[in-house]
Structures are given as structure tokens and as C-alpha cells.
């Protein structure tokens, strides 16, 4: 088909030319240009860019962090596991011995259901029906993990930090979402947006808002130690900042809206206007 008459063949011929040259930056630019020219739809653009950025992603960037994991202690009864499955809406529950740093199994909803229709199995121990966890370092490339999920026929992995402690969990859905965007199923609770525009350059953020995403708003904060604005402010302050604590950074005023002893939950970001200075642009 002639390039000039079909937008899709045009973008694909541009893309394949750049793939041959193995030049990711130019390839990204080709996708952005093609999108600006109306040759690709916005969803196609975000998937293409997702594939490109996928190469640099690590498990740590994509996983559900340990503090958000719904887990259960090994000594729990099957009825307690069933209750957690129903309450959390998750179909696979990591099982820990003593602490969350010691995950010893994964219990699947599908393995537990038959126990409730067979009276003999109802009192089985969790240990007898849980499966062996698949552990991966949280520094593993997400792309490699996707291949491993497929070859091992696994859908969930426990991510470990460098000391062997639990860093989080990651499922095949987390990995695929990096390319196709959010996939919500019937049981997913609506997710809180990490960045919410309130108008006039004012934003409400969760403490988890990613530093990279803030660059798009014009706030460039770089750190090798932390990924989130909450982590950055805690590092800067040397403590977990409390409600109404204020920071001024790169022309922005940041006010803590809520936090607890361990985490910043919400904060407001707005242009900082110094007395007698022009407004932030
Ligand atoms: P499920 O449908 O069982 O929730 P998915 O693979 O569809 O499993 O995952 C959906 C999201 O829920 C992903 O972000 C994943 O990391 C997260 N998730 C899956 N299992 C758990 C769990 N036990 N605790 C916390 N988050 C989980």
C-alpha cells in the first residue's frame, strides 16, 4: 500500500526504518511526529511509546509495594484465606511465616474453592494447598520477567530487595499494563490518581507521585535514592513531614495535606510567588 494514502503504513515504515538503525531516541521522535501529524491515534501512540519504554523498566518500577500486599500468615485457616480473598478481591494471596519478609507460599482462590465443596478437605492446612513462590530480584528487567512468566506458566512473582527481604509483588497484569495502559477488572477498586490538576497550575498529589511524572509539570527533582515525591520530601526533611509543613522547591510551593508516622499521603503543589517577584510560569 502507498505510504502517502495510508497513515498506518506510513508510521510503520517510519518505525521499521528506525528499528533497523537501532536508534531509540529517533524512534520515539518518529512516533511523536507521526502522532502530531495525525497518523496514529493517541492510544496507539501510548502503546508504541510503552513498548519503547518497556526496555528500561525494572520490576521495582512496576510492582505492588510490600506495604500494599494482601498477605496471610501460614497458620491461618482456609476460611480466613477465603475471607481475605473476598475482602481484597485478589485471587492469589502470598503466605508468610513470622513476617512479610519471609514469604513461603502463594495460595490461589482456584485451589481453595474445591476444599469447600469437599467436607474432607475443609480442614486441610494452608501449607498443603499453597504453591511455591516464584522469587525475582526487584532489579530484574520487566521484559525478561514477562518471558519468564510465559515459559514458567506463572502469573505472579514475589520481588526481593538486595537483602533478601520482600520488596513487593508483581503479576503479569502489572507488566502488560505498562504497554496497554490500566486494565481494570470487575473487582478492582477505583485507583486514586497520583496527580490531580485542580486548575491554575495547582495540583493535588499523593505521596506516591513519581518524580519522573512531575517533570512533565515543570518540577524536575532527581534522586538515585527515591522514586516518589513523598520519599523525596522525607529525605530532604530528615523526618516524615507533618500536616501543613511547607517546602519551596524550584519555584513551587509544596504543602503537606496529610501524613502519618510513616508516610506522606497527600500534598498540594502550587507555583511559589515570592513577595515582589513575578508569578511562576
Ligand atoms: P487479581 O485479579 O487477583 O487482583 P491481577 O494479576 O489481575 O490479580 O492483579 C491486579 C493488581 O493487583 C496488580 O497491580 C497486582 O500487583 C495486584 N495484586 C495482585 N495480587 C495482590 C495481592 N495479594 N495483594 C496486593 N496486590 C495484589
PDB file of N, CA, C and O in Angstrom, residues 74 76 78 95 106-107 111-112 115 120-132:
ATOM      1  N   UNK A  74       0.955 -18.130  57.755  1.00  0.00           N
ATOM      2  CA  UNK A  74       0.904 -19.558  57.430  1.00  0.00           C
ATOM      3  C   UNK A  74      -0.094 -20.338  58.292  1.00  0.00           C
ATOM      4  O   UNK A  74      -0.724 -21.279  57.829  1.00  0.00           O
ATOM      5  N   UNK A  76      -2.952 -19.543  59.245  1.00  0.00           N
ATOM      6  CA  UNK A  76      -4.370 -19.196  59.037  1.00  0.00           C
ATOM      7  C   UNK A  76      -5.160 -20.408  58.547  1.00  0.00           C
ATOM      8  O   UNK A  76      -4.624 -21.300  57.889  1.00  0.00           O
ATOM      9  N   UNK A  78      -8.284 -22.130  56.223  1.00  0.00           N
ATOM     10  CA  UNK A  78      -8.750 -21.902  54.843  1.00  0.00           C
ATOM     11  C   UNK A  78      -9.897 -20.884  54.824  1.00  0.00           C
ATOM     12  O   UNK A  78     -10.022 -20.092  53.895  1.00  0.00           O
ATOM     13  N   UNK A  95       1.622 -16.152  51.257  1.00  0.00           N
ATOM     14  CA  UNK A  95       1.551 -16.695  52.623  1.00  0.00           C
ATOM     15  C   UNK A  95       2.909 -16.465  53.275  1.00  0.00           C
ATOM     16  O   UNK A  95       3.938 -16.770  52.671  1.00  0.00           O
ATOM     17  N   UNK A 106       2.174 -19.252  47.919  1.00  0.00           N
ATOM     18  CA  UNK A 106       1.107 -18.422  47.339  1.00  0.00           C
ATOM     19  C   UNK A 106      -0.134 -19.309  47.314  1.00  0.00           C
ATOM     20  O   UNK A 106      -0.070 -20.441  46.818  1.00  0.00           O
ATOM     21  N   UNK A 107      -1.233 -18.787  47.858  1.00  0.00           N
ATOM     22  CA  UNK A 107      -2.448 -19.588  47.804  1.00  0.00           C
ATOM     23  C   UNK A 107      -3.377 -18.990  46.738  1.00  0.00           C
ATOM     24  O   UNK A 107      -3.549 -17.780  46.661  1.00  0.00           O
ATOM     25  N   UNK A 111      -7.520 -22.964  44.015  1.00  0.00           N
ATOM     26  CA  UNK A 111      -7.123 -24.163  44.758  1.00  0.00           C
ATOM     27  C   UNK A 111      -7.920 -24.312  46.044  1.00  0.00           C
ATOM     28  O   UNK A 111      -8.000 -25.402  46.612  1.00  0.00           O
ATOM     29  N   UNK A 112      -8.465 -23.195  46.510  1.00  0.00           N
ATOM     30  CA  UNK A 112      -9.162 -23.223  47.798  1.00  0.00           C
ATOM     31  C   UNK A 112     -10.638 -23.594  47.623  1.00  0.00           C
ATOM     32  O   UNK A 112     -11.232 -24.264  48.464  1.00  0.00           O
ATOM     33  N   UNK A 115     -11.929 -27.125  48.236  1.00  0.00           N
ATOM     34  CA  UNK A 115     -11.915 -27.570  49.641  1.00  0.00           C
ATOM     35  C   UNK A 115     -13.258 -27.308  50.311  1.00  0.00           C
ATOM     36  O   UNK A 115     -13.614 -27.995  51.267  1.00  0.00           O
ATOM     37  N   UNK A 120     -14.186 -33.287  53.468  1.00  0.00           N
ATOM     38  CA  UNK A 120     -12.938 -33.869  53.990  1.00  0.00           C
ATOM     39  C   UNK A 120     -11.762 -32.884  53.867  1.00  0.00           C
ATOM     40  O   UNK A 120     -10.822 -32.913  54.632  1.00  0.00           O
ATOM     41  N   UNK A 121     -11.846 -32.013  52.863  1.00  0.00           N
ATOM     42  CA  UNK A 121     -10.716 -31.108  52.615  1.00  0.00           C
ATOM     43  C   UNK A 121     -10.802 -29.806  53.394  1.00  0.00           C
ATOM     44  O   UNK A 121      -9.842 -29.041  53.445  1.00  0.00           O
ATOM     45  N   UNK A 122     -11.969 -29.555  53.992  1.00  0.00           N
ATOM     46  CA  UNK A 122     -12.213 -28.251  54.617  1.00  0.00           C
ATOM     47  C   UNK A 122     -11.186 -27.897  55.697  1.00  0.00           C
ATOM     48  O   UNK A 122     -10.887 -26.752  55.931  1.00  0.00           O
ATOM     49  N   UNK A 123     -10.666 -28.953  56.362  1.00  0.00           N
ATOM     50  CA  UNK A 123      -9.749 -28.682  57.471  1.00  0.00           C
ATOM     51  C   UNK A 123      -8.288 -28.887  57.096  1.00  0.00           C
ATOM     52  O   UNK A 123      -7.419 -28.957  57.956  1.00  0.00           O
ATOM     53  N   UNK A 124      -8.020 -28.953  55.797  1.00  0.00           N
ATOM     54  CA  UNK A 124      -6.631 -29.077  55.350  1.00  0.00           C
ATOM     55  C   UNK A 124      -5.849 -27.851  55.807  1.00  0.00           C
ATOM     56  O   UNK A 124      -6.416 -26.761  55.960  1.00  0.00           O
ATOM     57  N   UNK A 125      -4.544 -28.014  55.985  1.00  0.00           N
ATOM     58  CA  UNK A 125      -3.760 -26.839  56.377  1.00  0.00           C
ATOM     59  C   UNK A 125      -3.409 -26.062  55.112  1.00  0.00           C
ATOM     60  O   UNK A 125      -3.364 -26.612  54.002  1.00  0.00           O
ATOM     61  N   UNK A 126      -3.147 -24.785  55.337  1.00  0.00           N
ATOM     62  CA  UNK A 126      -2.778 -23.900  54.225  1.00  0.00           C
ATOM     63  C   UNK A 126      -1.536 -24.439  53.503  1.00  0.00           C
ATOM     64  O   UNK A 126      -1.410 -24.371  52.286  1.00  0.00           O
ATOM     65  N   UNK A 127      -0.640 -24.981  54.325  1.00  0.00           N
ATOM     66  CA  UNK A 127       0.630 -25.488  53.793  1.00  0.00           C
ATOM     67  C   UNK A 127       0.410 -26.549  52.715  1.00  0.00           C
ATOM     68  O   UNK A 127       1.182 -26.665  51.765  1.00  0.00           O
ATOM     69  N   UNK A 128      -0.668 -27.339  52.868  1.00  0.00           N
ATOM     70  CA  UNK A 128      -0.867 -28.433  51.916  1.00  0.00           C
ATOM     71  C   UNK A 128      -1.403 -27.934  50.573  1.00  0.00           C
ATOM     72  O   UNK A 128      -1.247 -28.612  49.565  1.00  0.00           O
ATOM     73  N   UNK A 129      -2.027 -26.759  50.544  1.00  0.00           N
ATOM     74  CA  UNK A 129      -2.582 -26.335  49.249  1.00  0.00           C
ATOM     75  C   UNK A 129      -1.842 -25.145  48.615  1.00  0.00           C
ATOM     76  O   UNK A 129      -2.064 -24.831  47.459  1.00  0.00           O
ATOM     77  N   UNK A 130      -0.953 -24.511  49.399  1.00  0.00           N
ATOM     78  CA  UNK A 130      -0.263 -23.356  48.790  1.00  0.00           C
ATOM     79  C   UNK A 130       0.784 -23.843  47.781  1.00  0.00           C
ATOM     80  O   UNK A 130       1.241 -24.987  47.835  1.00  0.00           O
ATOM     81  N   UNK A 131       1.127 -22.926  46.852  1.00  0.00           N
ATOM     82  CA  UNK A 131       2.133 -23.278  45.844  1.00  0.00           C
ATOM     83  C   UNK A 131       3.443 -22.575  46.167  1.00  0.00           C
ATOM     84  O   UNK A 131       3.456 -21.569  46.873  1.00  0.00           O
ATOM     85  N   UNK A 132       4.499 -23.086  45.551  1.00  0.00           N
ATOM     86  CA  UNK A 132       5.810 -22.490  45.815  1.00  0.00           C
ATOM     87  C   UNK A 132       5.900 -21.097  45.198  1.00  0.00           C
ATOM     88  O   UNK A 132       5.466 -20.912  44.049  1.00  0.00           O
TER      89      UNK A 132
END
